[in-house]
Amino acid sequence: SAVISQKPSRDICQRGTSLTIQCQVDSQVTMMFWYRQQPGQSLTLIATANQGSEATYESGFVIDKFPISRPNLTFSTLTVSNMSPEDSSIYLCSVDGTDTTDTQYFGPGTRLTVL
Amino acid sequence: GQQVMQIPQYQHVQEGEDFTTYCNSSTTLSNIQWYKQRPGGHPVFLIQLVKSGEVKKQKRLTFQFGEAKKNSSLHITATQTTDVGTYFCAGQGYQKVTFGIGTKLQVIP
């Protein structure tokens, strides 16, 4: 299994500012994923972050808006830039399990409210 | 692109009644996963189905993967108040996982 922590757990931000979310895993993982879950909605993949290479963004998400860092195999950050109220969501990081069951583990999420 | 439809979106049941949620993918999947998200919590992995026609059970939960590997279901027998939450399916297609919209289950005591 993998234990994932995220910081901050929640934040309230002003329009136009930026917030960096941190994700820490208790074991080394190759791929880390960032998801967004808007209120009452499902999870949408923002990007996949591999250590040592540029993140791969899904359709509708761009690096200028959601820059990602992946400095090592246990840590990643997602920045939500130039925020607007439409960015109010829960942001979750996720990793693939390292055991044979190929599970996907999620962090506790960061609840972001943009005023 | 790959789409995963999930129904129903909401379900209210009396405690003790059964509950089923269904997922259908627009494309053939390599596997499908199921997650449960409690109110205010994050998704927690329940199970993964890989083989065509596979059926797996976890106590009162029964998971099925269709023969064509495009649909799946989760059935809960005799629901309990602890079953409350949103159940998501997630289909693994080519290079990406797509989540269904989720079924929010409410159990009335």
XYZ file of N, CA, C and O in Angstrom, chain A:
460
model
N 0.838 -1.195 0.000
C 0.000 0.000 0.000
C 0.873 1.246 0.000
O 2.086 1.155 0.169
N 0.254 2.379 -0.206
C 0.973 3.649 -0.200
C 0.202 4.632 0.665
O -1.020 4.705 0.592
N 0.931 5.347 1.496
C 0.320 6.381 2.326
C 0.703 7.728 1.734
O 1.883 8.018 1.529
N -0.307 8.529 1.459
C -0.103 9.801 0.769
C -0.586 10.926 1.658
O -1.678 10.856 2.227
N 0.217 11.964 1.760
C -0.219 13.157 2.488
C -0.201 14.340 1.539
O 0.596 14.384 0.589
N -1.078 15.271 1.798
C -1.170 16.479 0.986
C -1.206 17.701 1.893
O -1.806 17.677 2.972
N -0.595 18.778 1.412
C -0.640 20.055 2.104
C -0.935 21.155 1.110
O -0.358 21.142 -0.002
N -1.747 22.158 1.412
C -2.598 22.181 2.601
C -3.805 21.276 2.436
O -4.065 20.810 1.339
N -4.519 21.045 3.500
C -5.731 20.225 3.405
C -6.880 21.049 2.825
O -7.779 20.514 2.178
N -6.830 22.339 3.089
C -7.825 23.247 2.525
C -7.269 24.652 2.526
O -6.368 24.979 3.294
N -7.815 25.477 1.642
C -7.403 26.883 1.614
C -8.489 27.710 0.953
O -9.245 27.199 0.100
N -8.547 28.947 1.356
C -9.432 29.928 0.733
C -8.547 31.009 0.152
O -7.738 31.605 0.877
N -8.671 31.234 -1.134
C -7.748 32.129 -1.827
C -8.510 33.221 -2.573
O -9.679 33.056 -2.920
N -7.802 34.278 -2.838
C -8.373 35.381 -3.598
C -8.156 35.158 -5.093
O -7.151 34.572 -5.520
N -9.083 35.654 -5.858
C -8.969 35.608 -7.322
C -7.650 36.227 -7.766
O -7.217 37.233 -7.229
N -7.005 35.595 -8.733
C -5.767 36.132 -9.299
C -4.501 35.638 -8.625
O -3.408 35.826 -9.158
N -4.638 35.013 -7.480
C -3.450 34.501 -6.787
C -3.172 33.072 -7.217
O -3.925 32.481 -8.001
N -2.083 32.525 -6.695
C -1.698 31.150 -7.025
C -1.519 30.349 -5.740
O -1.160 30.897 -4.708
N -1.739 29.063 -5.834
C -1.583 28.164 -4.691
C -0.806 26.937 -5.127
O -1.110 26.340 -6.163
N 0.178 26.558 -4.333
C 0.932 25.335 -4.611
C 0.542 24.258 -3.616
O 0.579 24.475 -2.402
N 0.164 23.110 -4.141
C -0.254 21.966 -3.343
C 0.872 20.935 -3.356
O 1.428 20.629 -4.411
N 1.176 20.420 -2.185
C 2.252 19.451 -2.071
C 1.677 18.047 -1.854
O 0.679 17.874 -1.167
N 2.356 17.070 -2.435
C 1.964 15.673 -2.276
C 3.192 14.849 -1.913
O 4.197 14.887 -2.627
N 3.108 14.154 -0.796
C 4.224 13.341 -0.307
C 3.765 11.887 -0.178
O 2.711 11.623 0.411
N 4.559 10.975 -0.711
C 4.244 9.545 -0.640
C 5.281 8.863 0.243
O 6.459 9.265 0.228
N 4.854 7.818 0.945
C 5.773 7.166 1.888
C 6.647 6.111 1.217
O 7.406 5.414 1.895
N 6.543 5.973 -0.091
C 7.391 5.029 -0.812
C 7.707 5.614 -2.189
O 7.029 6.535 -2.649
N 8.727 5.072 -2.821
C 9.108 5.592 -4.136
C 8.146 5.067 -5.203
O 7.893 3.859 -5.270
N 7.646 5.956 -6.018
C 6.712 5.585 -7.066
C 7.148 6.238 -8.366
O 7.674 7.346 -8.366
N 6.903 5.548 -9.450
C 7.293 6.079 -10.750
C 6.358 7.198 -11.200
O 6.784 8.271 -11.604
N 5.070 6.916 -11.133
C 4.093 7.865 -11.663
C 3.229 8.427 -10.544
O 2.779 7.698 -9.669
N 3.018 9.716 -10.603
C 2.074 10.375 -9.702
C 1.055 11.101 -10.572
O 1.391 11.623 -11.639
N -0.160 11.110 -10.101
C -1.254 11.686 -10.880
C -1.922 12.803 -10.081
O -2.045 12.713 -8.864
N -2.337 13.818 -10.778
C -3.101 14.895 -10.158
C -4.504 14.913 -10.756
O -4.674 14.943 -11.984
N -5.500 14.898 -9.840
C -6.897 14.914 -10.250
C -7.579 16.154 -9.688
O -7.174 16.690 -8.646
N -8.657 16.526 -10.340
C -9.537 17.566 -9.828
C -10.927 16.971 -9.654
O -11.400 16.225 -10.521
N -11.566 17.296 -8.546
C -12.943 16.868 -8.319
C -13.759 18.091 -7.963
O -13.682 18.597 -6.838
N -14.515 18.570 -8.935
C -15.357 19.734 -8.687
C -16.554 19.313 -7.845
O -16.910 18.128 -7.811
N -17.179 20.257 -7.163
C -18.258 19.912 -6.215
C -19.311 18.995 -6.829
O -19.896 19.304 -7.865
N -19.523 17.861 -6.188
C -20.543 16.923 -6.637
C -20.227 16.204 -7.923
O -21.110 15.544 -8.490
N -18.998 16.325 -8.392
C -18.637 15.732 -9.680
C -17.668 14.565 -9.515
O -17.241 14.247 -8.406
N -17.345 13.960 -10.627
C -16.389 12.859 -10.618
C -14.960 13.393 -10.638
O -14.736 14.595 -10.555
N -14.031 12.491 -10.750
C -12.623 12.875 -10.763
C -12.152 13.036 -12.206
O -12.411 12.183 -13.054
N -11.451 14.119 -12.449
C -10.899 14.386 -13.768
C -9.385 14.464 -13.672
O -8.856 15.226 -12.853
N -8.718 13.686 -14.484
C -7.266 13.682 -14.465
C -6.732 14.977 -15.068
O -7.101 15.344 -16.195
N -5.871 15.651 -14.323
C -5.233 16.878 -14.819
C -3.968 16.517 -15.579
O -3.764 16.930 -16.722
N -3.098 15.746 -14.915
C -1.810 15.442 -15.527
C -1.162 14.268 -14.813
O -1.510 13.936 -13.678
N -0.220 13.673 -15.497
C 0.610 12.611 -14.948
C 2.016 13.150 -14.786
O 2.581 13.731 -15.733
N 2.580 12.964 -13.613
C 3.908 13.500 -13.320
C 4.903 12.367 -13.146
O 4.766 11.547 -12.248
N 5.885 12.330 -14.027
C 6.956 11.351 -13.921
C 8.220 12.052 -13.468
O 8.509 13.175 -13.896
N 8.985 11.394 -12.625
C 10.222 11.988 -12.135
C 11.232 12.101 -13.267
O 11.452 11.149 -14.004
N 11.793 13.281 -13.406
C 12.835 13.478 -14.413
C 12.336 13.859 -15.782
O 13.144 13.971 -16.715
N 11.054 14.065 -15.924
C 10.536 14.479 -17.230
C 9.377 15.441 -17.047
O 8.856 15.600 -15.945
N 8.994 16.072 -18.131
C 7.867 16.999 -18.075
C 6.571 16.229 -17.809
O 6.400 15.114 -18.274
N 5.679 16.875 -17.089
C 4.378 16.257 -16.841
C 3.588 16.163 -18.138
O 3.765 16.974 -19.056
N 2.735 15.175 -18.201
C 1.850 14.981 -19.357
C 0.462 15.442 -18.983
O -0.157 14.886 -18.070
N -0.038 16.437 -19.715
C -1.320 17.051 -19.381
C -2.441 16.469 -20.238
O -2.260 16.187 -21.428
N -3.609 16.349 -19.604
C -4.808 15.891 -20.313
C -5.416 17.054 -21.080
O -5.122 18.240 -20.823
N -6.278 16.682 -22.002
C -6.960 17.689 -22.803
C -7.718 18.651 -21.899
O -8.430 18.226 -20.984
N -7.549 19.935 -22.141
C -8.232 20.949 -21.355
C -7.408 21.503 -20.211
O -7.837 22.450 -19.538
N -6.240 20.946 -19.987
C -5.357 21.423 -18.920
C -4.000 21.780 -19.518
O -3.473 21.035 -20.352
N -3.454 22.923 -19.104
C -2.194 23.401 -19.670
C -1.199 23.711 -18.575
O -1.571 24.061 -17.441
N 0.063 23.633 -18.954
C 1.153 23.805 -17.995
C 1.173 25.200 -17.393
O 1.519 25.363 -16.229
N 0.801 26.206 -18.165
C 0.829 27.568 -17.636
C -0.164 27.746 -16.495
O 0.070 28.525 -15.584
N -1.261 27.045 -16.551
C -2.289 27.151 -15.528
C -2.017 26.211 -14.348
O -2.275 26.548 -13.205
N -1.478 25.037 -14.649
C -1.261 24.002 -13.626
C 0.187 23.477 -13.688
O 0.414 22.307 -13.986
N 1.169 24.322 -13.422
C 2.538 23.804 -13.448
C 2.749 22.745 -12.365
O 2.241 22.861 -11.256
N 3.509 21.727 -12.726
C 3.752 20.590 -11.846
C 5.250 20.394 -11.700
O 6.002 20.506 -12.663
N 5.670 20.070 -10.495
C 7.056 19.681 -10.284
C 7.099 18.255 -9.773
O 6.170 17.785 -9.107
N 8.177 17.570 -10.077
C 8.371 16.183 -9.600
C 9.866 16.009 -9.367
O 10.567 15.378 -10.128
N 10.355 16.580 -8.274
C 11.804 16.578 -8.047
C 12.378 15.222 -7.679
O 13.577 14.998 -7.864
N 11.565 14.323 -7.119
C 12.061 12.994 -6.746
C 10.919 11.990 -6.787
O 9.795 12.327 -7.174
N 11.202 10.763 -6.380
C 10.235 9.683 -6.528
C 9.181 9.641 -5.421
O 8.322 8.758 -5.422
N 9.248 10.549 -4.468
C 8.264 10.532 -3.376
C 7.502 11.837 -3.247
O 6.681 11.984 -2.338
N 7.728 12.790 -4.119
C 7.173 14.128 -3.905
C 6.781 14.772 -5.226
O 7.448 14.597 -6.257
N 5.682 15.544 -5.158
C 5.264 16.320 -6.324
C 4.489 17.536 -5.837
O 3.940 17.543 -4.731
N 4.488 18.572 -6.655
C 3.651 19.731 -6.370
C 2.825 20.081 -7.590
O 3.253 19.877 -8.734
N 1.639 20.600 -7.314
C 0.751 21.144 -8.343
C 0.457 22.578 -7.961
O 0.060 22.846 -6.827
N 0.665 23.491 -8.877
C 0.319 24.885 -8.648
C -0.916 25.243 -9.458
O -0.988 24.912 -10.648
N -1.872 25.865 -8.806
C -3.039 26.399 -9.502
C -2.790 27.897 -9.647
O -2.732 28.615 -8.632
N -2.588 28.347 -10.869
C -2.127 29.711 -11.112
C -3.274 30.636 -11.482
O -4.276 30.212 -12.078
N -3.085 31.903 -11.134
C -4.049 32.936 -11.530
C -5.481 32.441 -11.325
O -6.278 32.359 -12.256
N -5.785 32.121 -10.095
C -7.030 31.423 -9.791
C -8.277 32.269 -10.020
O -8.268 33.500 -9.841
N -9.339 31.584 -10.381
C -10.671 32.172 -10.498
C -11.635 31.282 -9.718
O -11.285 30.138 -9.377
N -12.838 31.761 -9.444
C -13.797 30.928 -8.690
C -14.057 29.567 -9.336
O -14.372 28.600 -8.637
N -13.895 29.477 -10.656
C -14.121 28.207 -11.344
C -13.079 27.146 -10.965
O -13.270 25.962 -11.234
N -11.993 27.576 -10.352
C -10.957 26.640 -9.916
C -11.273 26.031 -8.550
O -10.523 25.172 -8.067
N -12.349 26.471 -7.929
C -12.744 25.903 -6.634
C -13.071 24.429 -6.810
O -13.987 24.063 -7.547
N -12.299 23.600 -6.165
C -12.402 22.148 -6.346
C -11.634 21.463 -5.234
O -10.946 22.108 -4.454
N -11.738 20.142 -5.234
C -10.814 19.338 -4.447
C -9.746 18.828 -5.409
O -10.057 18.306 -6.475
N -8.498 19.003 -5.031
C -7.379 18.526 -5.848
C -6.748 17.348 -5.127
O -6.399 17.430 -3.954
N -6.636 16.240 -5.849
C -6.132 15.011 -5.254
C -4.916 14.513 -6.006
O -4.904 14.522 -7.238
N -3.925 14.080 -5.265
C -2.842 13.373 -5.922
C -3.044 11.882 -5.711
O -3.709 11.452 -4.763
N -2.494 11.124 -6.591
C -2.723 9.694 -6.603
C -1.479 8.987 -7.116
O -0.722 9.554 -7.910
N -1.281 7.761 -6.666
C -0.164 6.951 -7.155
C -0.665 5.541 -7.418
O -1.654 5.094 -6.826
N 0.029 4.865 -8.290
C -0.250 3.446 -8.502
C 0.345 2.657 -7.346
O 1.411 3.008 -6.826
N -0.320 1.594 -6.980
C 0.199 0.733 -5.948
C 1.441 0.017 -6.422
O 1.619 -0.217 -7.611
N 2.301 -0.321 -5.490
C 3.532 -1.015 -5.854
C 3.390 -2.522 -5.654
O 4.306 -3.268 -5.936
N 2.217 -2.945 -5.173
C 2.007 -4.372 -4.995
C 1.405 -4.961 -6.262
O 1.273 -4.298 -7.272
N 0.997 -6.194 -6.192
C 0.555 -6.888 -7.394
C -0.897 -6.595 -7.751
O -1.377 -7.016 -8.790
N -1.602 -5.902 -6.894
C -3.017 -5.691 -7.162
C -3.277 -4.489 -8.053
O -4.400 -4.231 -8.431
N -2.233 -3.753 -8.398
C -2.389 -2.617 -9.300
C -3.457 -1.653 -8.842
O -4.269 -1.194 -9.631
N -3.503 -1.407 -7.583
C -4.476 -0.454 -7.067
C -3.994 0.963 -7.306
O -2.853 1.193 -7.675
N -4.878 1.901 -7.116
C -4.526 3.300 -7.203
C -4.897 3.933 -5.871
O -6.030 3.790 -5.409
N -3.952 4.600 -5.265
C -4.169 5.193 -3.964
C -4.286 6.699 -4.106
O -3.541 7.332 -4.861
N -5.210 7.255 -3.340
C -5.441 8.684 -3.381
C -5.008 9.344 -2.078
O -5.149 8.764 -0.995
N -4.505 10.555 -2.208
C -4.265 11.375 -1.043
C -5.578 11.904 -0.495
O -6.632 11.746 -1.113
N -5.521 12.567 0.651
C -6.743 13.060 1.295
C -7.376 14.237 0.580
O -8.507 14.603 0.861
N -6.644 14.838 -0.355
C -7.201 15.950 -1.121
C -6.927 17.301 -0.496
O -6.683 17.428 0.715
N -6.946 18.305 -1.338
C -6.850 19.712 -0.920
C -8.110 20.411 -1.398
O -8.377 20.465 -2.601
N -8.868 20.904 -0.447
C -10.129 21.579 -0.780
C -9.850 23.054 -0.981
O -9.503 23.766 -0.032
N -9.982 23.515 -2.202
C -9.663 24.900 -2.554
C -10.935 25.676 -2.843
O -11.774 25.243 -3.638
N -11.043 26.828 -2.188
C -12.134 27.757 -2.474
C -11.529 29.066 -2.939
O -10.646 29.611 -2.280
N -11.974 29.539 -4.091
C -11.474 30.794 -4.643
C -12.600 31.823 -4.597
O -13.684 31.598 -5.137
N -12.315 32.942 -3.950
C -13.344 33.979 -3.803
C -13.258 35.017 -4.909
O -12.194 35.231 -5.494
